[in-house]
Short mmCIF file of C-alpha atoms in Angstrom, two decimals:
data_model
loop_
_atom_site.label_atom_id
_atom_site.label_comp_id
_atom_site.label_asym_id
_atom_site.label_seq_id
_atom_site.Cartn_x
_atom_site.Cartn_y
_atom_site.Cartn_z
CA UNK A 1 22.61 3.79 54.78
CA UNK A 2 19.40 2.29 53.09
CA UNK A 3 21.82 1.40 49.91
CA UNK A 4 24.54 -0.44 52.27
CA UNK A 5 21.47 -2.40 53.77
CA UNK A 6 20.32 -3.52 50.72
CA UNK A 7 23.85 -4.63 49.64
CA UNK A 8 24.51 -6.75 52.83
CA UNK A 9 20.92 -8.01 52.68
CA UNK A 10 20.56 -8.99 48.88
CA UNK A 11 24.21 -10.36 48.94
CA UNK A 12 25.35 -7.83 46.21
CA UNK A 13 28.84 -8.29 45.14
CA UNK A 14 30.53 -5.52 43.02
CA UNK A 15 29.59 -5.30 39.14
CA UNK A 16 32.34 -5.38 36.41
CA UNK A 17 30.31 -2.61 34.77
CA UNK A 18 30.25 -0.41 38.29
CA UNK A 19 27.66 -0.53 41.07
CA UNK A 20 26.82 -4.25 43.11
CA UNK A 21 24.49 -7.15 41.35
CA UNK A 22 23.62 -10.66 41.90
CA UNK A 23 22.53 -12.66 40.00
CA UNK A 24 19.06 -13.84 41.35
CA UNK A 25 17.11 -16.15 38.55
CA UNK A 26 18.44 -18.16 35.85
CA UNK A 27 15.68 -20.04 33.60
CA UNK A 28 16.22 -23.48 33.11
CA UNK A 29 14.57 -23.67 29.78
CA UNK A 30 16.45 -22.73 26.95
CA UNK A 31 16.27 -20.96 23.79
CA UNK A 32 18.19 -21.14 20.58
CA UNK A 33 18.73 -17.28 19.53
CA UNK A 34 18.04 -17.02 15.24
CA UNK A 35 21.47 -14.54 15.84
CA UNK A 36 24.07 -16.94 15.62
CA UNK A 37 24.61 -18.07 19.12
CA UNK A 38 24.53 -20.73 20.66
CA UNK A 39 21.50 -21.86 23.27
CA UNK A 40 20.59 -19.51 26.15
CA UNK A 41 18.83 -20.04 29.25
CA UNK A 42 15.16 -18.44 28.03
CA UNK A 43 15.89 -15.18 31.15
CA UNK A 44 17.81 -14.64 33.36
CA UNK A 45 17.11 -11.47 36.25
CA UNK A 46 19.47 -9.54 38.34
CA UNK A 47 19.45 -7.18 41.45
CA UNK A 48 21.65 -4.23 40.92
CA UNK A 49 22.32 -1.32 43.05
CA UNK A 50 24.46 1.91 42.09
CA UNK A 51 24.89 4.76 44.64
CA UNK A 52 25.39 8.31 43.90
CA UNK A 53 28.85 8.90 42.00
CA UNK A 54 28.70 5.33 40.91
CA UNK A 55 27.55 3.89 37.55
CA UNK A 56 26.91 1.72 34.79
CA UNK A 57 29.84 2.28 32.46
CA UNK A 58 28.91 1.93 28.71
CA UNK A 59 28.21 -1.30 27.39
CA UNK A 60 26.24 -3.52 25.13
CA UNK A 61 24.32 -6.78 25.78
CA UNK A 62 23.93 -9.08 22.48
CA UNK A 63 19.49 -9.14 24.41
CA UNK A 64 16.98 -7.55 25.07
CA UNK A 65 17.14 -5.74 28.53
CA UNK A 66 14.64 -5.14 30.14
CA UNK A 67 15.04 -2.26 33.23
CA UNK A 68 12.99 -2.10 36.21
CA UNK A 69 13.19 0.65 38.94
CA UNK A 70 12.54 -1.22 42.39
CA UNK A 71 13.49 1.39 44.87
CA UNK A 72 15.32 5.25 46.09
CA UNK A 73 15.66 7.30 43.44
CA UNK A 74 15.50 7.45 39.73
CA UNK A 75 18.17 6.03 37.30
CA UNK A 76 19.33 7.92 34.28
CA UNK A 77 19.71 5.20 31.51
CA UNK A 78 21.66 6.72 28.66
CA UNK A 79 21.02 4.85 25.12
CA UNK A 80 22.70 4.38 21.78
CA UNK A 81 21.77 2.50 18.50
CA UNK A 82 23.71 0.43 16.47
CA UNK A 83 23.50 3.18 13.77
CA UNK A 84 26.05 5.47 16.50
CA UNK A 85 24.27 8.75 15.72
CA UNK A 86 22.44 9.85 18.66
CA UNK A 87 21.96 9.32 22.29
CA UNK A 88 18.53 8.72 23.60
CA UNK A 89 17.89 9.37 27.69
CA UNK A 90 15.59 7.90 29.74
CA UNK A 91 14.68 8.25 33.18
CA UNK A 92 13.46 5.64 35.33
CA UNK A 93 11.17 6.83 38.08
CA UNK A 94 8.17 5.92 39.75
CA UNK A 95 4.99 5.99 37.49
CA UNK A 96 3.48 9.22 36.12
CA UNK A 97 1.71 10.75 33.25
CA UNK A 98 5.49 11.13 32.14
CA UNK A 99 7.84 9.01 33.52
CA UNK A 100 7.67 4.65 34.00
CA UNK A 101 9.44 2.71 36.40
CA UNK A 102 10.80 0.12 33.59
CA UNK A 103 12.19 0.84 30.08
CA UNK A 104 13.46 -2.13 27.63
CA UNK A 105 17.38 -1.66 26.39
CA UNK A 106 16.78 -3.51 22.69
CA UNK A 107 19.65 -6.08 22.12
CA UNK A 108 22.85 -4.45 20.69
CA UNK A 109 22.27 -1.30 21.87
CA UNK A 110 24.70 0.63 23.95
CA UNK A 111 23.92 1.72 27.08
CA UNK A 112 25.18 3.64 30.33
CA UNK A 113 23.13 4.62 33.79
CA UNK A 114 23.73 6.18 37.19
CA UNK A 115 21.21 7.37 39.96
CA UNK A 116 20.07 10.60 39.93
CA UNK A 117 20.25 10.76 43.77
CA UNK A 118 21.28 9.08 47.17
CA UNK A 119 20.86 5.51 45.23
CA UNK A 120 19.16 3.58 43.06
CA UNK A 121 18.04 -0.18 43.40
CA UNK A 122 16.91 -1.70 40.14
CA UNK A 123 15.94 -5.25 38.21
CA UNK A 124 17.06 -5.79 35.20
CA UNK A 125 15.77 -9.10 33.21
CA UNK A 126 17.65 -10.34 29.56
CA UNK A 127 16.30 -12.49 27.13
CA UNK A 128 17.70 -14.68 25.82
CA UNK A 129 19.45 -14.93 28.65
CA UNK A 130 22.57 -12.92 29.43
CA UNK A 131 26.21 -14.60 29.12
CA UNK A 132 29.33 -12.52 29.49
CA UNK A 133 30.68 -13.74 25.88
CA UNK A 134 27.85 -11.46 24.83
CA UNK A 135 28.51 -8.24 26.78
CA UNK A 136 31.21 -5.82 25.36
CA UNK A 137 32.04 -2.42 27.26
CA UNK A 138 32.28 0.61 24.91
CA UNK A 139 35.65 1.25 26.19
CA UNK A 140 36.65 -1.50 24.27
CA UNK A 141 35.28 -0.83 20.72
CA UNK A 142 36.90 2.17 18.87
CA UNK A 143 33.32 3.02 16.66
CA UNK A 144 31.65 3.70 19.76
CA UNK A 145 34.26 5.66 21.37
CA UNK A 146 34.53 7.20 18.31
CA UNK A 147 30.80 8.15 17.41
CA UNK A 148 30.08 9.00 21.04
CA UNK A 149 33.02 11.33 20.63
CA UNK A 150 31.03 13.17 18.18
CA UNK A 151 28.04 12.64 19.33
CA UNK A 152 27.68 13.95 23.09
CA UNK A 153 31.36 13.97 24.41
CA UNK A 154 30.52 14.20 27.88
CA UNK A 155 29.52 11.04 28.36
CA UNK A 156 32.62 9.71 27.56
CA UNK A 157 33.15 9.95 31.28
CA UNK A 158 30.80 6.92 31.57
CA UNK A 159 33.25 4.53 29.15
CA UNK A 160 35.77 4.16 31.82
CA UNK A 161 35.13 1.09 34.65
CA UNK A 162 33.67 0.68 38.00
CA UNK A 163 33.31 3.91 39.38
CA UNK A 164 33.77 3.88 43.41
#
């Protein structure tokens, strides 16, 4: 019930990736990224909400992302490099002598979550600021599919879409 509060409350609206977001800050300064592309706002920060059996399907954003549990319970984040040879996991969880609440996504990387309970309500802040021209899903890009294939083929269960 807590999770459908927060949705109605925060104005969530459902996430091409899976789970609900909105959009909630937008800098108005800019940056020119040394990548290639064109100017950015400097950040941009959104709420975004999965519930259990719901996640983040694999995807890369061309920024950093940063990751910041807010509230319920923790969220798996599942990482890959550009190199495709390994998947790193992280848990995000309130602070411990071995778990944080935040972890930082590096820009390219591939990445995949879900809540490792009833819900979990997170932040997540890009710089430069995120665009959808610079967000692919690994559905969409045989090498990942590929490598994660060979890699961990489990989680190829997270490459699909919006989970409901």
């Amino acid at each position: 019930m807590r999770a459908q509060a927060l949705i109605e409350q925060l104005r969530l609206q459902p996430h091409p990736e899976g789970g609900h977001y909105r959009e909630f800050f937008r800098s108005p300064l800019g940056v020119s990224p040394d990548d290639g592309r064109p100017r950015r706002s400097a950040l941009t920060s959104i709420d975004f909400l999965l519930q259990a059996g719901e996640f983040s399907a694999w995807h890369r954003v061309a920024s950093d992302e940063a990751w910041h549990l807010l509230e319920g319970d923790p969220l798996k984040l599942w990482c890959v490099p550009p190199t495709l040879d390994r998947v790193e996991q992280v848990t995000l969880a309130p602070a411990s002598a071995t778990q944080a609440p935040r972890h930082v996504v590096p820009a390219g990387w591939w990445q995949a979550a879900g809540p490792l309970g009833a819900y979990a309500y997170v932040g997540a802040t890009v710089g430069p600021g995120f665009e959808f021209v610079d967000f692919t899903f690994g559905r969409d890009d045989a090498a990942f599919m590929a490598a994660l294939a060979r890699v961990d083929k489990t989680l190829l269960r997270l490459a699909g879409g919006p989970s409901r």
